[in-house]
Coordinates of C-alpha atoms in Angstrom, one line a residue:
Chain A
X1 CA -7.9 -41.0 -19.5
X2 CA -7.2 -37.2 -19.4
X3 CA -3.9 -36.3 -18.1
X4 CA -4.0 -34.2 -14.8
X5 CA -3.9 -30.6 -15.8
X6 CA -1.1 -28.5 -14.5
X7 CA -1.2 -24.7 -14.4
X8 CA 2.3 -23.9 -15.7
X9 CA 2.4 -20.4 -17.0
X10 CA 5.2 -19.6 -19.4
X11 CA 7.1 -16.6 -18.2
X12 CA 6.8 -15.0 -21.7
X13 CA 3.0 -15.0 -21.4
X14 CA 1.1 -12.3 -19.6
X15 CA 0.1 -13.6 -16.2
X16 CA -3.5 -14.7 -15.8
X17 CA -5.3 -13.1 -12.9
X18 CA -8.3 -14.0 -10.9
X19 CA -11.1 -11.9 -12.5
X20 CA -12.8 -11.0 -9.3
X21 CA -9.5 -9.7 -7.7
X22 CA -9.0 -7.5 -10.7
X23 CA -12.3 -5.8 -10.1
X24 CA -11.5 -4.9 -6.5
X25 CA -10.3 -1.4 -5.9
X26 CA -8.3 -2.4 -2.8
X27 CA -6.4 -5.1 -4.8
X28 CA -5.6 -2.7 -7.6
X29 CA -4.5 0.0 -5.2
X30 CA -2.1 -2.3 -3.4
X31 CA -0.6 -3.6 -6.6
X32 CA -0.2 -0.1 -8.1
X33 CA 1.4 1.0 -4.8
X34 CA 3.9 -1.8 -4.9
X35 CA 4.9 -0.8 -8.5
X36 CA 5.5 2.8 -7.3
X37 CA 7.3 1.8 -4.1
X38 CA 9.7 -0.6 -5.9
X39 CA 10.6 2.0 -8.4
X40 CA 11.0 4.6 -5.6
X41 CA 13.5 2.4 -3.8
X42 CA 15.4 1.7 -7.0
X43 CA 15.5 5.4 -7.8
X44 CA 16.5 6.5 -4.3
X45 CA 19.0 3.8 -3.7
X46 CA 20.1 2.1 -0.5
X47 CA 21.1 5.3 1.2
X48 CA 17.9 7.1 0.4
X49 CA 15.1 8.0 2.7
X50 CA 12.3 5.4 2.7
X51 CA 8.8 6.7 1.7
X52 CA 7.6 6.9 5.2
X53 CA 10.8 8.6 6.5
X54 CA 10.6 11.1 3.7
X55 CA 7.0 11.8 4.5
X56 CA 7.8 12.4 8.2
X57 CA 10.7 14.7 7.3
X58 CA 8.6 16.6 4.8
X59 CA 6.0 17.4 7.5
X60 CA 8.7 18.3 10.1
X61 CA 10.3 20.7 7.6
X62 CA 6.9 22.2 6.6
X63 CA 5.8 22.7 10.2
X64 CA 8.7 23.4 12.5
X65 CA 8.0 22.7 16.2
X66 CA 5.5 20.0 15.3
X67 CA 4.8 17.7 18.2
X68 CA 5.3 13.9 17.7
X69 CA 1.6 13.3 18.4
X70 CA 0.5 15.8 15.7
X71 CA 3.0 14.3 13.2
X72 CA 1.7 10.8 13.9
X73 CA -1.9 12.1 13.3
X74 CA -0.9 13.8 10.0
X75 CA 0.8 10.7 8.8
X76 CA -2.1 8.5 9.9
X77 CA 0.1 6.2 11.9
X78 CA 0.4 5.1 15.5
X79 CA 2.5 7.3 17.7
X80 CA 4.5 4.2 18.7
X81 CA 5.3 3.5 15.0
X82 CA 6.6 7.1 14.6
X83 CA 9.3 6.7 17.3
X84 CA 11.6 4.5 15.1
X85 CA 11.2 7.0 12.2
X86 CA 12.1 10.0 14.4
X87 CA 15.0 8.0 16.0
X88 CA 16.4 7.4 12.5
X89 CA 16.0 11.1 11.4
X90 CA 17.6 12.3 14.6
X91 CA 20.5 9.8 14.4
X92 CA 21.2 11.0 10.8
X93 CA 21.3 14.6 12.0
X94 CA 18.2 15.6 10.0
X95 CA 16.1 16.9 12.9
X96 CA 16.2 17.1 16.7
X97 CA 13.7 16.6 19.4
X98 CA 13.2 19.6 21.8
X99 CA 11.0 20.1 24.7
X100 CA 8.1 22.6 24.4
X101 CA 8.4 25.7 26.6
X102 CA 5.8 25.4 29.3
X103 CA 5.2 21.7 28.9
X104 CA 8.3 19.6 29.4
X105 CA 6.4 16.3 28.8
X106 CA 5.8 17.3 25.1
X107 CA 8.5 17.0 22.6
X108 CA 8.6 19.1 19.5
X109 CA 10.5 18.4 16.3
X110 CA 12.9 20.9 14.9
X111 CA 14.4 20.3 11.4
X112 CA 18.1 20.8 11.2
X113 CA 19.9 22.4 8.2
X114 CA 21.0 19.0 6.9
X115 CA 17.4 17.8 7.2
X116 CA 16.1 20.8 5.1
X117 CA 18.8 20.0 2.5
X118 CA 18.0 16.3 2.5
X119 CA 14.3 17.0 2.1
X120 CA 14.9 19.2 -0.9
X121 CA 17.3 16.8 -2.6
X122 CA 15.0 13.8 -1.9
X123 CA 11.9 15.6 -3.1
X124 CA 13.7 16.3 -6.4
X125 CA 14.6 12.6 -6.8
X126 CA 11.1 11.5 -5.9
X127 CA 9.5 13.8 -8.4
X128 CA 11.9 12.6 -11.1
X129 CA 11.1 9.0 -10.3
X130 CA 7.4 9.6 -10.5
X131 CA 7.7 11.6 -13.7
X132 CA 9.6 8.9 -15.4
X133 CA 7.6 5.9 -14.1
X134 CA 4.3 7.5 -14.9
X135 CA 5.2 9.1 -18.2
X136 CA 2.5 7.1 -20.0
X137 CA -0.1 8.9 -17.9
X138 CA -1.2 12.3 -19.2
X139 CA -1.3 15.3 -16.9
X140 CA -5.1 15.0 -16.9
X141 CA -4.9 11.4 -16.0
X142 CA -2.6 12.1 -13.1
X143 CA -4.8 14.9 -11.8
X144 CA -7.9 12.6 -12.1
X145 CA -6.1 9.8 -10.3
X146 CA -5.1 12.1 -7.4
X147 CA -8.6 13.5 -7.3
X148 CA -10.1 10.0 -7.0
X149 CA -7.5 8.9 -4.4
X150 CA -8.4 12.0 -2.4
X151 CA -12.1 11.0 -2.5
X152 CA -11.1 7.7 -0.8
X153 CA -8.8 9.6 1.6
X154 CA -11.8 11.6 2.9
X155 CA -12.4 8.5 4.9
X156 CA -9.1 8.8 6.7
X157 CA -9.4 8.2 10.4
X158 CA -6.9 8.8 13.1
X159 CA -4.9 5.8 14.3
Chain B
X1 CA 9.8 39.4 21.9
X2 CA 7.7 37.0 19.9
X3 CA 6.6 33.8 21.7
X4 CA 8.0 30.6 20.3
X5 CA 5.5 29.2 17.8
X6 CA 4.1 25.8 18.5
X7 CA 2.3 23.7 16.0
X8 CA -0.6 22.4 18.0
X9 CA -3.4 21.3 15.7
X10 CA -6.8 21.1 17.4
X11 CA -8.3 17.7 16.7
X12 CA -11.5 19.3 15.4
X13 CA -9.6 21.0 12.6
X14 CA -8.8 19.4 9.3
X15 CA -5.2 18.3 9.4
X16 CA -2.7 20.4 7.5
X17 CA -0.6 18.5 5.1
X18 CA 2.8 19.1 3.4
X19 CA 1.7 20.4 0.0
X20 CA 4.5 18.6 -1.9
X21 CA 3.5 15.2 -0.4
X22 CA -0.1 15.8 -1.5
X23 CA 1.0 16.2 -5.1
X24 CA 2.8 12.8 -5.1
X25 CA 0.9 9.9 -6.6
X26 CA 2.9 7.4 -4.5
X27 CA 1.9 9.2 -1.3
X28 CA -1.8 9.4 -2.3
X29 CA -1.8 5.7 -3.3
X30 CA -0.4 4.6 0.0
X31 CA -2.8 6.7 2.1
X32 CA -5.8 5.6 0.0
X33 CA -4.7 2.0 0.4
X34 CA -4.5 2.4 4.1
X35 CA -8.1 3.7 4.2
X36 CA -9.3 0.7 2.2
X37 CA -7.2 -1.8 4.2
X38 CA -8.4 -0.5 7.6
X39 CA -12.0 -0.7 6.5
X40 CA -11.4 -4.2 5.0
X41 CA -10.1 -5.4 8.4
X42 CA -12.9 -3.9 10.3
X43 CA -15.5 -5.4 7.9
X44 CA -13.9 -8.9 7.8
X45 CA -13.2 -9.1 11.5
X46 CA -10.4 -10.8 13.4
X47 CA -11.3 -14.3 12.0
X48 CA -11.4 -13.1 8.4
X49 CA -8.8 -13.7 5.8
X50 CA -6.3 -10.9 5.4
X51 CA -6.1 -9.2 2.0
X52 CA -3.0 -11.1 0.9
X53 CA -4.4 -14.5 2.1
X54 CA -7.6 -13.8 0.3
X55 CA -5.8 -12.9 -2.9
X56 CA -3.7 -16.1 -2.7
X57 CA -6.9 -18.2 -2.1
X58 CA -8.7 -16.5 -4.9
X59 CA -6.0 -17.5 -7.4
X60 CA -5.7 -21.0 -6.0
X61 CA -9.4 -21.5 -6.5
X62 CA -9.4 -20.0 -10.0
X63 CA -6.5 -22.1 -11.1
X64 CA -6.4 -25.5 -9.5
X65 CA -3.0 -27.2 -9.5
X66 CA -1.2 -23.9 -9.6
X67 CA 2.4 -24.2 -8.6
X68 CA 3.7 -22.1 -5.7
X69 CA 6.2 -20.4 -8.0
X70 CA 3.4 -19.4 -10.4
X71 CA 1.2 -18.2 -7.6
X72 CA 4.0 -16.1 -6.2
X73 CA 4.5 -14.5 -9.7
X74 CA 0.8 -13.8 -10.1
X75 CA 0.7 -12.1 -6.7
X76 CA 4.0 -10.3 -7.4
X77 CA 5.6 -11.4 -4.2
X78 CA 8.7 -13.4 -3.3
X79 CA 8.2 -17.2 -3.2
X80 CA 9.6 -17.1 0.3
X81 CA 6.9 -14.7 1.4
X82 CA 4.2 -17.0 0.0
X83 CA 5.2 -19.9 2.2
X84 CA 3.6 -18.5 5.4
X85 CA 0.4 -17.7 3.5
X86 CA 0.1 -21.2 2.1
X87 CA 1.0 -22.7 5.5
X88 CA -1.9 -20.7 7.0
X89 CA -4.4 -21.7 4.2
X90 CA -3.3 -25.4 4.6
X91 CA -3.6 -25.3 8.4
X92 CA -7.1 -23.9 8.1
X93 CA -8.1 -26.7 5.8
X94 CA -8.7 -24.4 2.8
X95 CA -6.2 -25.9 0.4
X96 CA -3.6 -28.7 0.3
X97 CA -0.2 -29.0 -1.3
X98 CA 0.2 -32.0 -3.6
X99 CA 3.2 -33.1 -5.7
X100 CA 3.0 -32.8 -9.4
X101 CA 2.9 -36.1 -11.3
X102 CA 6.3 -36.5 -13.1
X103 CA 8.1 -33.9 -11.0
X104 CA 8.1 -34.7 -7.3
X105 CA 10.1 -31.5 -6.5
X106 CA 7.2 -29.3 -7.6
X107 CA 4.3 -28.7 -5.3
X108 CA 0.9 -27.8 -6.7
X109 CA -1.9 -26.2 -4.8
X110 CA -5.4 -27.8 -4.7
X111 CA -8.3 -25.9 -3.2
X112 CA -10.4 -27.9 -0.7
X113 CA -14.2 -27.6 -0.5
X114 CA -13.9 -25.5 2.7
X115 CA -11.5 -23.2 0.7
X116 CA -13.9 -22.8 -2.1
X117 CA -16.7 -21.9 0.3
X118 CA -14.4 -19.5 2.3
X119 CA -13.4 -17.8 -0.9
X120 CA -17.1 -17.3 -2.0
X121 CA -18.1 -16.0 1.5
X122 CA -15.1 -13.7 1.8
X123 CA -15.5 -12.3 -1.7
X124 CA -19.1 -11.3 -0.9
X125 CA -17.9 -9.5 2.3
X126 CA -15.1 -7.8 0.5
X127 CA -17.4 -6.6 -2.2
X128 CA -19.9 -5.3 0.3
X129 CA -17.1 -3.5 2.2
X130 CA -15.9 -1.8 -0.9
X131 CA -19.4 -0.9 -2.1
X132 CA -20.1 0.8 1.2
X133 CA -16.8 2.5 1.8
X134 CA -16.7 3.8 -1.8
X135 CA -20.3 4.7 -2.2
X136 CA -19.4 8.4 -2.8
X137 CA -17.6 7.3 -5.9
X138 CA -19.8 6.9 -9.0
X139 CA -19.6 3.8 -11.2
X140 CA -17.7 5.9 -13.8
X141 CA -15.3 7.1 -11.2
X142 CA -14.6 3.6 -9.9
X143 CA -14.0 2.4 -13.5
X144 CA -11.7 5.3 -14.2
X145 CA -9.8 4.7 -11.0
X146 CA -9.3 1.0 -11.9
X147 CA -8.3 2.0 -15.5
X148 CA -5.7 4.4 -14.2
X149 CA -4.3 2.0 -11.5
X150 CA -4.0 -0.7 -14.3
X151 CA -1.9 1.8 -16.3
X152 CA 0.5 1.9 -13.4
X153 CA 0.3 -1.9 -13.0
X154 CA 1.6 -2.3 -16.6
X155 CA 5.0 -1.7 -15.0
X156 CA 4.6 -4.7 -12.7
X157 CA 7.8 -6.7 -12.5
X158 CA 8.4 -10.2 -11.2
X159 CA 9.8 -10.3 -7.7

């Protein structure tokens, strides 16, 4: 009688994968993003800005007086999801909320000096992390990858 | 005196982006994944398997008697994070946990008939969703994209 088979994969062996998952673009996108995100967190350290906080700060620095609604749209996230991010940035003294002249209901975001400096320092670290992690991709491969990801991003919708 | 500027972006205009974010591979990966994930959820509907549950089921179907530890490794997630996914699959009658002969502490996963059918049906829907969403990418572009994402995935580490 055959013994019951048991799928025990030695850690030294490359992991087997489900072939149909490996052919899905969504699955590969997610797995590749997890690689980049883990390395980002390792490179930036515990005190560093998270990817989403860094993205929000980048846009606030690039477009002073941006409203929260517009920032949420630019990030492709729900306005409610943005509140915690802005709270964090405001608490850390990186930006402040101000009211817009003529419409007190609308709050605009103003980057503070510490925020501009934190943005610059974080951007340098993020670029260094990507350069190192992705050093086995040629410049042409990186450009091609961004081009193809942007083709997918043409389908971005507002939250 | 100049009026205070206010960044109000009309919804009809393409959104402006922070140029340095647009050059980051991590940012583009995340945004592209969000596009695919949103479309996945719209295509599969509320009753459909989530991407991560579908991935776990796919591997359980491909490798009967897989242990939970190995499945976690294959998915690149923490074993603790897998428990809720397996609970969901077991509750829905798609697979069952069994003990491994000779080692009662180890639980192996056995796909049930309903699980094999759900996997087949979901895979067809997922493929159709990707084909439709990504129809403006040529076959060569899709292959190139997967090739480049796999280059990044060479850096996958175990959780």
